[in-house]
Coordinates of C-alpha atoms (C1' of nucleotides) in Angstrom, one line a residue:
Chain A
X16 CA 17.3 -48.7 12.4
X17 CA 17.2 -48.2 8.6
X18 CA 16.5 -45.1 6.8
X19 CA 16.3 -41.8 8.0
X20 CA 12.7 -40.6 7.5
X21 CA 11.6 -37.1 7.0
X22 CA 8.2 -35.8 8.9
X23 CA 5.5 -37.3 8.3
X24 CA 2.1 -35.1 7.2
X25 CA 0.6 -34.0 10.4
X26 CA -0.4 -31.8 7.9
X27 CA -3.8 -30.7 8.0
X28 CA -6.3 -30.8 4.9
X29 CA -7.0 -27.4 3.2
X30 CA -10.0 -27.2 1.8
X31 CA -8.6 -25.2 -1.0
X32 CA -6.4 -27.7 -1.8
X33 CA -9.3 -29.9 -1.6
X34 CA -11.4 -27.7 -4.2
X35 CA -8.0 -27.3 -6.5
X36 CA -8.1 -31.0 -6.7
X37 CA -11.6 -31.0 -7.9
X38 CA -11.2 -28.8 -10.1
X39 CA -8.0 -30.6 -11.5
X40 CA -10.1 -33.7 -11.7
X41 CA -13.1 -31.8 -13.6
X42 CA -10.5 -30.1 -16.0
X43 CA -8.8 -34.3 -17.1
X44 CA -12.2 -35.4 -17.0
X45 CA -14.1 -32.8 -18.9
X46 CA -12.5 -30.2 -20.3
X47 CA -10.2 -28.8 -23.2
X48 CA -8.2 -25.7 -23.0
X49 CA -9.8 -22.8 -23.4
X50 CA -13.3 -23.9 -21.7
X51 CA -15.0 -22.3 -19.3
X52 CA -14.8 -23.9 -15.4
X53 CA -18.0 -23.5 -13.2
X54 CA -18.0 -19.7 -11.9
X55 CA -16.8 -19.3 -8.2
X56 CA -20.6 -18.8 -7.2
X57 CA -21.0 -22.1 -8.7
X58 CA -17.9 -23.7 -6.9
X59 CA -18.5 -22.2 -3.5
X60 CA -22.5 -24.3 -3.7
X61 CA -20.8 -27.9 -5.3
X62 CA -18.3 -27.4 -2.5
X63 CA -20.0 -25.9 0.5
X64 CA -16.9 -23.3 0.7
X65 CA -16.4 -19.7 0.8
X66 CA -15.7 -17.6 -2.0
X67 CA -12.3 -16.6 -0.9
X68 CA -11.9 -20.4 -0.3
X69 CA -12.6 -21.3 -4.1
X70 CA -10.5 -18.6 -5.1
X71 CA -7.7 -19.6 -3.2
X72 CA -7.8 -23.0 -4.8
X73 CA -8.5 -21.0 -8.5
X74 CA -5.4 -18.7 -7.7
X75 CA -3.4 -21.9 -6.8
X76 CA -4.2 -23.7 -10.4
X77 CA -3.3 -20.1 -12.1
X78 CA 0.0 -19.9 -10.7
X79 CA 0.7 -23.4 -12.2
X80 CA -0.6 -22.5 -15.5
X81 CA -3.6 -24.4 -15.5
X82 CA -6.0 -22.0 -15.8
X83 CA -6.4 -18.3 -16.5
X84 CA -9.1 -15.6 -15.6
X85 CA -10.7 -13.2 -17.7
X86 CA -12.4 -10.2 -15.7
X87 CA -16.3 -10.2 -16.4
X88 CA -16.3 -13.1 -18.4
X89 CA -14.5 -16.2 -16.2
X90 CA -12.3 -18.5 -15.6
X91 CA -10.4 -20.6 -18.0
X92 CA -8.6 -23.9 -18.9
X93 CA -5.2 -23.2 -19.7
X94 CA -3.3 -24.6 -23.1
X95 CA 0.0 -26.2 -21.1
X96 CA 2.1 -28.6 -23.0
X97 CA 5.1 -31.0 -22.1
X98 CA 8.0 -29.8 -20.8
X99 CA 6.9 -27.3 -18.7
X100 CA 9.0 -25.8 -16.0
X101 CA 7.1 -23.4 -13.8
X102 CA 10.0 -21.6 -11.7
X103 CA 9.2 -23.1 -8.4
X104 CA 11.9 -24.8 -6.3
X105 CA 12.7 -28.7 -7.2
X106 CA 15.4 -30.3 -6.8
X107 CA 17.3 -32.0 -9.9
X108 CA 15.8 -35.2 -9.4
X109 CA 12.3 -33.8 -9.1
X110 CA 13.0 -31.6 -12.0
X111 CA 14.2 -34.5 -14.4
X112 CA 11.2 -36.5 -12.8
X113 CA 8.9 -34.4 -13.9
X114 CA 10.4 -34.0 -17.5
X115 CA 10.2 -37.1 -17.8
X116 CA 13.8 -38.4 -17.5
X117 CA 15.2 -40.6 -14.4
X118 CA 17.5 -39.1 -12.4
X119 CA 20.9 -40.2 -11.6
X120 CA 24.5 -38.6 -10.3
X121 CA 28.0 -39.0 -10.5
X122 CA 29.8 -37.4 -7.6
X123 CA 33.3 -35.8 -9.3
X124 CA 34.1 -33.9 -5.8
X125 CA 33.9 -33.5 -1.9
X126 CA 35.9 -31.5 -0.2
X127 CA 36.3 -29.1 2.9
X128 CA 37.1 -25.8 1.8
X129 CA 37.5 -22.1 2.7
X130 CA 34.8 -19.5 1.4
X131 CA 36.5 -17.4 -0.8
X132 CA 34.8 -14.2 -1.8
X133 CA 32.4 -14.5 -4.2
X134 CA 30.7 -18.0 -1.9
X135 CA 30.9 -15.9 1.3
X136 CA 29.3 -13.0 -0.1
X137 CA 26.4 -15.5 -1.8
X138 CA 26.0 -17.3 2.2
X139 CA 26.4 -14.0 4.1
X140 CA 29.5 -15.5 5.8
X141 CA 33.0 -14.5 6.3
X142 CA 35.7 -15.0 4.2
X143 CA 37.2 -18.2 5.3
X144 CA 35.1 -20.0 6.9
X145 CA 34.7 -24.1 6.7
X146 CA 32.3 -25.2 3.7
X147 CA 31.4 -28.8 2.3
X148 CA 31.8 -28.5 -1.7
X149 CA 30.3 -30.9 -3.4
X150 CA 30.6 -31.8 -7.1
X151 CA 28.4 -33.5 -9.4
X152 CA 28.0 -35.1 -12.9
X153 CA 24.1 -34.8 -13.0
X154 CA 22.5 -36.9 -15.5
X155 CA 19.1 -37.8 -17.3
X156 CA 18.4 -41.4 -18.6
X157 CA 22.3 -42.2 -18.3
X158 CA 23.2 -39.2 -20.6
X159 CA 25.1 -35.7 -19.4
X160 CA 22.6 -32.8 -18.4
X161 CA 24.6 -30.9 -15.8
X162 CA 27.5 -30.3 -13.9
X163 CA 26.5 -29.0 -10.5
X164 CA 28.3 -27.5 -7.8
X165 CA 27.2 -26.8 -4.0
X166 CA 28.7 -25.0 -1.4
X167 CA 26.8 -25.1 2.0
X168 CA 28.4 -23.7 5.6
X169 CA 29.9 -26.8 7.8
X170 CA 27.6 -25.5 10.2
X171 CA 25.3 -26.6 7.8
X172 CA 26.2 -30.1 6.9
X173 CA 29.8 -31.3 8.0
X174 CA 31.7 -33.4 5.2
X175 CA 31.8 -36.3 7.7
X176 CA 27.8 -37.2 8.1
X177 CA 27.5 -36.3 4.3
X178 CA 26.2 -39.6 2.3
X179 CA 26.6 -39.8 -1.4
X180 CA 23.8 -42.2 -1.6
X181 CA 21.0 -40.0 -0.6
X182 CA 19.6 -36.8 -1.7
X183 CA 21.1 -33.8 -0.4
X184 CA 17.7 -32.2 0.3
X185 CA 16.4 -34.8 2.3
X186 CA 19.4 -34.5 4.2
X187 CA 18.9 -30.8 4.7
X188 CA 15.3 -31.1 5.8
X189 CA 16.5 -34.4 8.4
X190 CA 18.6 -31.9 10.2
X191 CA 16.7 -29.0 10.0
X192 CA 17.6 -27.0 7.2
X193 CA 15.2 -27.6 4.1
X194 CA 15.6 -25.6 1.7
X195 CA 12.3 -23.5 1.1
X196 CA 12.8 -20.5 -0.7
X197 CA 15.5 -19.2 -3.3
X198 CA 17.0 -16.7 -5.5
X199 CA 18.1 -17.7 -8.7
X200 CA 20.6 -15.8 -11.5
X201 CA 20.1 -17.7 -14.9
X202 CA 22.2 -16.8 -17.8
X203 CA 24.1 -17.9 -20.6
X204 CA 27.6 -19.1 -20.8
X205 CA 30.7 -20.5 -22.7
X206 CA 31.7 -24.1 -21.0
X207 CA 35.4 -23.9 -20.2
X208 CA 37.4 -27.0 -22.0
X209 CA 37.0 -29.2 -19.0
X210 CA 33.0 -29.1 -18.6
X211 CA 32.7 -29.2 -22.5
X212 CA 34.5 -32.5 -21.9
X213 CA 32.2 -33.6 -19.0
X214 CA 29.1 -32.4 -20.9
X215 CA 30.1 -34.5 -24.0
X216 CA 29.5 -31.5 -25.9
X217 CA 32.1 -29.2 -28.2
X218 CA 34.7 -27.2 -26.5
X219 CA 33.1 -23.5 -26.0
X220 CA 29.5 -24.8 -26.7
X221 CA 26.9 -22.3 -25.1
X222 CA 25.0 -23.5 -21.8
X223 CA 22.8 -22.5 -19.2
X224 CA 23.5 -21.6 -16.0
X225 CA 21.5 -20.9 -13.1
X226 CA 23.1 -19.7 -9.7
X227 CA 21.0 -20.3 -6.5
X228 CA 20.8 -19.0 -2.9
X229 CA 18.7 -21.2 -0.8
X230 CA 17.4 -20.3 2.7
X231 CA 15.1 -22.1 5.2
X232 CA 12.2 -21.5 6.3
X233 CA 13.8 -19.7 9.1
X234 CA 15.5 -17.7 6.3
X235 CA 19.0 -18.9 7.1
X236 CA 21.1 -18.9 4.4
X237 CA 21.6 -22.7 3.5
X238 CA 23.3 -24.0 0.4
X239 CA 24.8 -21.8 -3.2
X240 CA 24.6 -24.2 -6.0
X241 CA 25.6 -23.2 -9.6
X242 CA 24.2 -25.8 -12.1
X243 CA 25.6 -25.8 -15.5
X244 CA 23.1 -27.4 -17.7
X245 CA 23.6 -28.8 -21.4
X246 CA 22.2 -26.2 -23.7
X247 CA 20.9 -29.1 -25.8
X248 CA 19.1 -30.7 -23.4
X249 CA 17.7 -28.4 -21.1
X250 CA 15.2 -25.1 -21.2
X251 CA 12.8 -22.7 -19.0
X252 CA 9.6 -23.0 -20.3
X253 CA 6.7 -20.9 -18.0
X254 CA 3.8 -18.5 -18.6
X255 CA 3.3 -15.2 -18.1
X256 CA 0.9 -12.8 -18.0
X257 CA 0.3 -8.7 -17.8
X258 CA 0.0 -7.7 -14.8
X259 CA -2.1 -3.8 -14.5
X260 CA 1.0 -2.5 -12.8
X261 CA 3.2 -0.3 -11.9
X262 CA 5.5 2.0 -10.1
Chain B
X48 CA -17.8 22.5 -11.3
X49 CA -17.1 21.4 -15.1
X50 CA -15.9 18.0 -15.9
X51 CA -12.3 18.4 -16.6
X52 CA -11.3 15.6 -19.3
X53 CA -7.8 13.7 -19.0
X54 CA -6.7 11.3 -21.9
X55 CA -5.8 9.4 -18.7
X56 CA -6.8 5.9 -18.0
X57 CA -9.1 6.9 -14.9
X58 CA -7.7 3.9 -12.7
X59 CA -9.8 3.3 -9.5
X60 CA -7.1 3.5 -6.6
X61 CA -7.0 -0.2 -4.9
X62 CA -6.4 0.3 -1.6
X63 CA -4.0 -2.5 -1.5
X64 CA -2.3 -0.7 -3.7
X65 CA -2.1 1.7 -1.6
X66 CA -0.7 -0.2 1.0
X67 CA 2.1 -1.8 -0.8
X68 CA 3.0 1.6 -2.1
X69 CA 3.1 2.9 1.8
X70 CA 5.4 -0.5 2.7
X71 CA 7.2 0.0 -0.2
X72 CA 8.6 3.1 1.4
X73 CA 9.1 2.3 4.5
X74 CA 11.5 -0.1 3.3
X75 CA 13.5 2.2 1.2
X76 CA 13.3 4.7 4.1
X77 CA 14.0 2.8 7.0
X78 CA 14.5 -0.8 6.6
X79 CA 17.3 -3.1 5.4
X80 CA 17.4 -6.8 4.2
X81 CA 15.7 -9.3 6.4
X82 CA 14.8 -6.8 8.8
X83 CA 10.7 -7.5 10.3
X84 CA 8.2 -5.4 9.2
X85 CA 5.2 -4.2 10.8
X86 CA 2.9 -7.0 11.7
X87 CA -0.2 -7.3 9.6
X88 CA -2.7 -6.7 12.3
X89 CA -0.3 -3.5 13.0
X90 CA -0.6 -2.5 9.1
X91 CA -4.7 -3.0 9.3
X92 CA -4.0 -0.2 12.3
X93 CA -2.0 2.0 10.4
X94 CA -3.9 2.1 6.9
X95 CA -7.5 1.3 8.5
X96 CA -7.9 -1.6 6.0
X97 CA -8.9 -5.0 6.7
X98 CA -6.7 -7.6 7.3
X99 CA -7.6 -9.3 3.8
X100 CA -6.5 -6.4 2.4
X101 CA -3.0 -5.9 4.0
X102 CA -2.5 -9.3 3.0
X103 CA -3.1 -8.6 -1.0
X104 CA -0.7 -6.0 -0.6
X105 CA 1.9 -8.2 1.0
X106 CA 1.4 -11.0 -1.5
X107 CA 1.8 -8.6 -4.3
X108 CA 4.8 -7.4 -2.5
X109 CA 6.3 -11.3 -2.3
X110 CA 5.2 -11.6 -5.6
X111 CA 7.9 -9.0 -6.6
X112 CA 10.6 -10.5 -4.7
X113 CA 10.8 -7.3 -2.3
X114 CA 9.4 -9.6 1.2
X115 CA 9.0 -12.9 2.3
X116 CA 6.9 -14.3 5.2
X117 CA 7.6 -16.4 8.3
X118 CA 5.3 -18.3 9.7
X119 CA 4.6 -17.7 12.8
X120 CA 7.2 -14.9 12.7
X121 CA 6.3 -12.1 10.0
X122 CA 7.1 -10.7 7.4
X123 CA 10.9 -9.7 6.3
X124 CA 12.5 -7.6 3.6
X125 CA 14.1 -9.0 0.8
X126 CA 17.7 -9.1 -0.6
X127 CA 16.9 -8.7 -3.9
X128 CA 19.5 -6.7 -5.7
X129 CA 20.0 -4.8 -8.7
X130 CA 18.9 -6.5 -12.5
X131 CA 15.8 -8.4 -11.2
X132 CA 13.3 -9.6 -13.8
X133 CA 10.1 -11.5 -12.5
X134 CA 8.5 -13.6 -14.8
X135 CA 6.1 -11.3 -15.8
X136 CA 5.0 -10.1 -19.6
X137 CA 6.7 -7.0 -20.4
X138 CA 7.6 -5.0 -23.5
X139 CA 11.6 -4.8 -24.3
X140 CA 11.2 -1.2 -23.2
X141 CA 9.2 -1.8 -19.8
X142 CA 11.9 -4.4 -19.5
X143 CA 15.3 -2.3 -19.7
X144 CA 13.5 0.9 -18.1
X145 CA 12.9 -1.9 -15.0
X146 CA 16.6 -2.1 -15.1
X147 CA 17.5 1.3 -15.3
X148 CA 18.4 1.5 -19.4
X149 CA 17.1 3.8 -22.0
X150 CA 15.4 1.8 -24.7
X151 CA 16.0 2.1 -28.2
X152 CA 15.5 0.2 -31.9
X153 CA 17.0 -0.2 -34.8
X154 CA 14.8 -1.9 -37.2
X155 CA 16.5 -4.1 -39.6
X156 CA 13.9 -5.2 -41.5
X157 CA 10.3 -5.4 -42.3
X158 CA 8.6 -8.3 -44.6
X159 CA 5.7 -9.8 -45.8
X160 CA 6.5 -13.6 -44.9
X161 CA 4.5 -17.1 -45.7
X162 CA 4.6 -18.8 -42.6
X163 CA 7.2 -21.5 -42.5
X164 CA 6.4 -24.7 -40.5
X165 CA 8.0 -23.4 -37.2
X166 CA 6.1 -20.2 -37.4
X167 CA 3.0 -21.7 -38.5
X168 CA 2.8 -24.4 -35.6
X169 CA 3.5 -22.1 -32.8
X170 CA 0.9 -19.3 -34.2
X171 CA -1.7 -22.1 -34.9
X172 CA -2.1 -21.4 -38.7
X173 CA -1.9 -23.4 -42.1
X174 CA 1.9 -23.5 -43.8
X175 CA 1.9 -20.7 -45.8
X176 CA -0.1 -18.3 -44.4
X177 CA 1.2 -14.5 -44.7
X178 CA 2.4 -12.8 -42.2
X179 CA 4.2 -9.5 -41.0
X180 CA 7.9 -9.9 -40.2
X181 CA 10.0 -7.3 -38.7
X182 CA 13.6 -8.1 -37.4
X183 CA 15.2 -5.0 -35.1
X184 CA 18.1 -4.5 -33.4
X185 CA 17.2 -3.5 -29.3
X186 CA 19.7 -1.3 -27.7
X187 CA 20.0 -0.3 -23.9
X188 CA 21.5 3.2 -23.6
X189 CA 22.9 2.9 -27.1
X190 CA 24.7 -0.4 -26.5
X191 CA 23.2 -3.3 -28.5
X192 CA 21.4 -5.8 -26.0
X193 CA 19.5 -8.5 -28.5
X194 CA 18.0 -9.1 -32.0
X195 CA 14.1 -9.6 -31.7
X196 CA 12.3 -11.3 -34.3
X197 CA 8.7 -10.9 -34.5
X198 CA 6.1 -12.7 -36.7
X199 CA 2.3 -11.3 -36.8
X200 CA -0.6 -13.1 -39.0
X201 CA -1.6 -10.3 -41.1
X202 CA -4.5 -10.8 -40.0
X203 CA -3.6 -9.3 -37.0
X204 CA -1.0 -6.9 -38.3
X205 CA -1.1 -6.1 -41.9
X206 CA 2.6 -4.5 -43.1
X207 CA 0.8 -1.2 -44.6
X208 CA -0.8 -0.1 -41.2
X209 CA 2.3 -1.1 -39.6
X210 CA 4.5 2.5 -38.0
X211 CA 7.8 1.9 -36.8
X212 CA 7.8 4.8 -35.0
X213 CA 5.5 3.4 -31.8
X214 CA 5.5 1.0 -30.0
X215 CA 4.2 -2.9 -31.6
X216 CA 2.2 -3.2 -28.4
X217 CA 0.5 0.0 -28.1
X218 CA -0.4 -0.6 -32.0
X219 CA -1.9 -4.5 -31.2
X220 CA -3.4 -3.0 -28.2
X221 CA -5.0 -0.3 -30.2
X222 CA -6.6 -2.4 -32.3
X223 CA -7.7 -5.5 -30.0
X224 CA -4.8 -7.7 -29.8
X225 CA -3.7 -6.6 -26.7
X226 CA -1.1 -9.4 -25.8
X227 CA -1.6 -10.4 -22.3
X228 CA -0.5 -13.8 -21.9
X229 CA 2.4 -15.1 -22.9
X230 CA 4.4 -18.7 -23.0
X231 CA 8.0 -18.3 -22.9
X232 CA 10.7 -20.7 -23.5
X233 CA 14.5 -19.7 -22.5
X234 CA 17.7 -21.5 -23.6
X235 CA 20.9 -20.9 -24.2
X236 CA 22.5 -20.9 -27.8
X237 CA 25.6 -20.2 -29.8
X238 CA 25.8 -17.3 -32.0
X239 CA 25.7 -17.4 -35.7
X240 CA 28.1 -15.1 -37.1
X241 CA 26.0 -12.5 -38.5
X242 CA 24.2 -11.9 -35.3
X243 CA 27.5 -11.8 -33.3
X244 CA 28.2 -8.9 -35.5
X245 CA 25.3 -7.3 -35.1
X246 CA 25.4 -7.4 -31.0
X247 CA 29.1 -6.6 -31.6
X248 CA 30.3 -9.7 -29.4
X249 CA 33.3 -12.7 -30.8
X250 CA 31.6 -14.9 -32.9
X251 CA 30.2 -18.2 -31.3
X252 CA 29.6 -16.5 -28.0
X253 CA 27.1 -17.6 -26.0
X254 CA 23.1 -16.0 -26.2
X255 CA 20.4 -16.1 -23.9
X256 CA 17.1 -17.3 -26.4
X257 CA 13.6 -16.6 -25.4
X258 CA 11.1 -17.4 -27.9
X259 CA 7.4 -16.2 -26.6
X260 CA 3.8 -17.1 -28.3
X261 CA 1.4 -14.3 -27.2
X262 CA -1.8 -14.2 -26.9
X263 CA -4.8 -11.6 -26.5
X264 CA -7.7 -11.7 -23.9
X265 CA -9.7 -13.9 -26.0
X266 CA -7.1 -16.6 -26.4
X267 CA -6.2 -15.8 -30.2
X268 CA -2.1 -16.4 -31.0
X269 CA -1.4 -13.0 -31.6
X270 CA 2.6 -13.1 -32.1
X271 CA 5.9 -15.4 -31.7
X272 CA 8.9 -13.6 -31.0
X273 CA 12.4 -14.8 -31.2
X274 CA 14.8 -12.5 -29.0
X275 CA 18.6 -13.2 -28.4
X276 CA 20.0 -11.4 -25.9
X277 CA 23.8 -11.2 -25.0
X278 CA 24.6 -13.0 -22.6
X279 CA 27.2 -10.4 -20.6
X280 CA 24.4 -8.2 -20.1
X281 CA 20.9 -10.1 -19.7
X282 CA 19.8 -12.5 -17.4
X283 CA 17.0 -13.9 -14.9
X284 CA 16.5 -13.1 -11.6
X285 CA 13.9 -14.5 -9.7
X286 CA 12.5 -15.9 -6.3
X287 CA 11.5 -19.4 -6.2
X288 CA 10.1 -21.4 -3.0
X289 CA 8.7 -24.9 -2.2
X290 CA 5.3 -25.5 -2.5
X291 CA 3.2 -28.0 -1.3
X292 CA 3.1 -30.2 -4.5
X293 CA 1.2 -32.9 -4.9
X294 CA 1.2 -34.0 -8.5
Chain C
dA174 C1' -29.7 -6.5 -17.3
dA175 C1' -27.5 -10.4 -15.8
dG176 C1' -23.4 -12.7 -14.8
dT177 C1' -18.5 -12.7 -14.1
dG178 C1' -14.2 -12.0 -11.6
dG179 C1' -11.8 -8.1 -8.5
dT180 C1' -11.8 -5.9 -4.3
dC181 C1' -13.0 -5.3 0.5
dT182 C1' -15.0 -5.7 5.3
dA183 C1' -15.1 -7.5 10.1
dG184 C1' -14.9 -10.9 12.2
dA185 C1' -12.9 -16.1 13.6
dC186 C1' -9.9 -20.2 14.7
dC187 C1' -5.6 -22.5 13.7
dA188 C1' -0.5 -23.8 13.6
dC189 C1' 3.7 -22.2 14.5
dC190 C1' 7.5 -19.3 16.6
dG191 C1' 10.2 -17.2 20.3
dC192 C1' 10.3 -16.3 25.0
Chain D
dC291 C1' 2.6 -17.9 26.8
dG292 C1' 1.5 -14.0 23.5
dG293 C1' 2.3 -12.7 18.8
dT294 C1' 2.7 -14.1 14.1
dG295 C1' 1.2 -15.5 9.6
dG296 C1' -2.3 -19.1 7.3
dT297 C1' -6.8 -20.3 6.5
dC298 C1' -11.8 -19.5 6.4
dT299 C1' -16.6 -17.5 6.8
dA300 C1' -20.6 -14.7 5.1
dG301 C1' -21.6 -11.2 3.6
dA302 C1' -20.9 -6.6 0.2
dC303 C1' -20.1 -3.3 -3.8
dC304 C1' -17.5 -2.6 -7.9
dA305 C1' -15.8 -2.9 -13.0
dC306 C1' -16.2 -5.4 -16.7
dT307 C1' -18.1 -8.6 -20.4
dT308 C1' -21.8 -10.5 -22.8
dC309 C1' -26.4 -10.7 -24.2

DNA sequence: AAGTGGTCTAGACCACCGC
DNA sequence: CGGTGGTCTAGACCACTTC
């Protein structure tokens, strides 16, 4: 039998989704930034929907920086550019994919090892126990982006049914254990000698790196990953808005 | 009885606002991380809101990092530590205050600029065009924590109204530029020299960048900021999850 | 004054989880 | 199976912006 497969979409139709498409369709058909969409009285009539339903959909297209509301006066088209990197979850191959770069990996590292402190504090795991590390060369159109390494429990995924070959997520979600939801640390750092040298880029050059904690959707604690991307090359780019806050 | 004036905003009480403050302390009171919190319909009980309602107040609540949901299990408490930072627009001093730092400024400089090319084509205006520079050093309890670089039309912010003494955001807000949406671009850079000696770090260390082109209600450009933060004691942290994409 | 998005009610059915 | 969050309806009043 070839291929593992992941589920298939038993997965019902939403009608906000459905609306959220319409709208995307009216906004590439129609629209420049910064014009007005039909109201939400408007949308719930063309779509035979709810308000709450229309502004599900609206609040869907906000979060992606699509569109933006102003109280008492409407709803928007948004002014997004390329490069845009709204901080949801992807992995590195979606990520580049959407960038506009094709994905590819050089695996540097696997190995069976022991957490030490700072992974078994990151998993919620004793000290010691069996991990899978995995090491990678990440790159984009053939050229160095990132150096990325993953730590997940052997509970998780044993080093044996590990294949190079396929993507780690899929792997994750075949057995069980996608990864839906994460913390991430981003920062900026000095590249030791030896990932200047895998990066292609001057010893002590400045990069960014960005720590992650991912969980199921069970909320087990899956995989800690620490990708070291090429300052050059790679960069956070998302909108944000005030929020009539606070504590 | 005689009106009694306030110079307060008088900001109607949201009753999901009420809620979240309520669950808010509960989990400081009583809860630890990943513990299940009171089902929604249990909430709509307990605060004799509707459901709809309890829900705002949860979303806001994921929004912040502080609880995540289950389906079909409920609703769990977060393990978000110390240093967090949502993507969400704040001032430097809303910023640091969030992080449990006294804001302060040292203002290095103040200038009436023409627009250079970069400047002019994220602000939207012709080459040349003047505008109001001010460079300051921000500090976080006395310690220097980044450079900021701020460049106003001024036509938004002439240098003679300008006081140094409040706040740039209370003074754009004061006069219609509120800035209340924001694109943001983070990377990582090298220091130059002189700005290693200002943040009082080796030279060539590595900086968190975040460059941000603000805009008011209306859509106008209203600023672009440069700020350079060190990178020992800045960074992101923030909750990401999968979404049902669809691109 | 009219129209907009923001909040809120009181219900309902569904998909999914753990027992 | 009962309980949970996810979606959805059909209304309502409010604060705000624009005319």
């Amino acid at each position: 039998m070839a291929g593992v497969q992941t589920h298939e979409r038993p997965s019902k139709v939403l009608k906000y989704e459905i609306v959220a498409a319409g709208i995307r369709a009216l906004i590439s058909a129609s629209l420049a930034p910064h014009d007005a969409l039909p109201s939400e009285r408007d949308l719930m009539a063309s779509y035979g929907v709810s308000r709450m339903t229309v502004r599900a959909a609206i609040a869907k297209l906000a979060d992606e920086g699509r569109v933006y509301n102003i109280r008492g006066s409407g709803t928007f088209v948004g002014s997004i550019t390329s490069f845009t990197r709204t901080p949801k979850l992807t992995s590195f191959t979606e990520d580049m994919t959407n960038r506009g770069f094709i994905a590819s990996s050089k695996t540097l590292a696997v190995a069976r090892i022991e957490a030490d402190e700072e992974i078994a504090g990151h998993l919620a795991i004793p000290v010691g126990t069996e991990c899978t590390h995995m090491r990678r060369l990440r790159l984009a159109d053939i050229n160095p982006m990132a150096i990325e390494d993953v730590y997940l429990p052997t509970s998780v995924v044993a080093i044996e049914s590990l294949r190079l070959d396929e993507s780690l997520y899929a792997q994750l979600a075949a057995t069980g254990h996608e990864v839906y939801r994460a913390e991430e640390d981003i920062r900026a750092i000095n590249l030791t000698p030896g990932d200047s040298r895998l990066l292609d880029v001057p010893d002590g050059s400045a990069a960014l790196q960005v720590e992650r904690v991912g969980s199921s959707r069970k909320g087990q604690l899956v995989e800690f990953a620490r990708t070291i991307y090429r300052a050059d090359r790679y960069n956070f780019h998302f909108v944000v808005t005030r929020e009539t806050n606070e504590t």
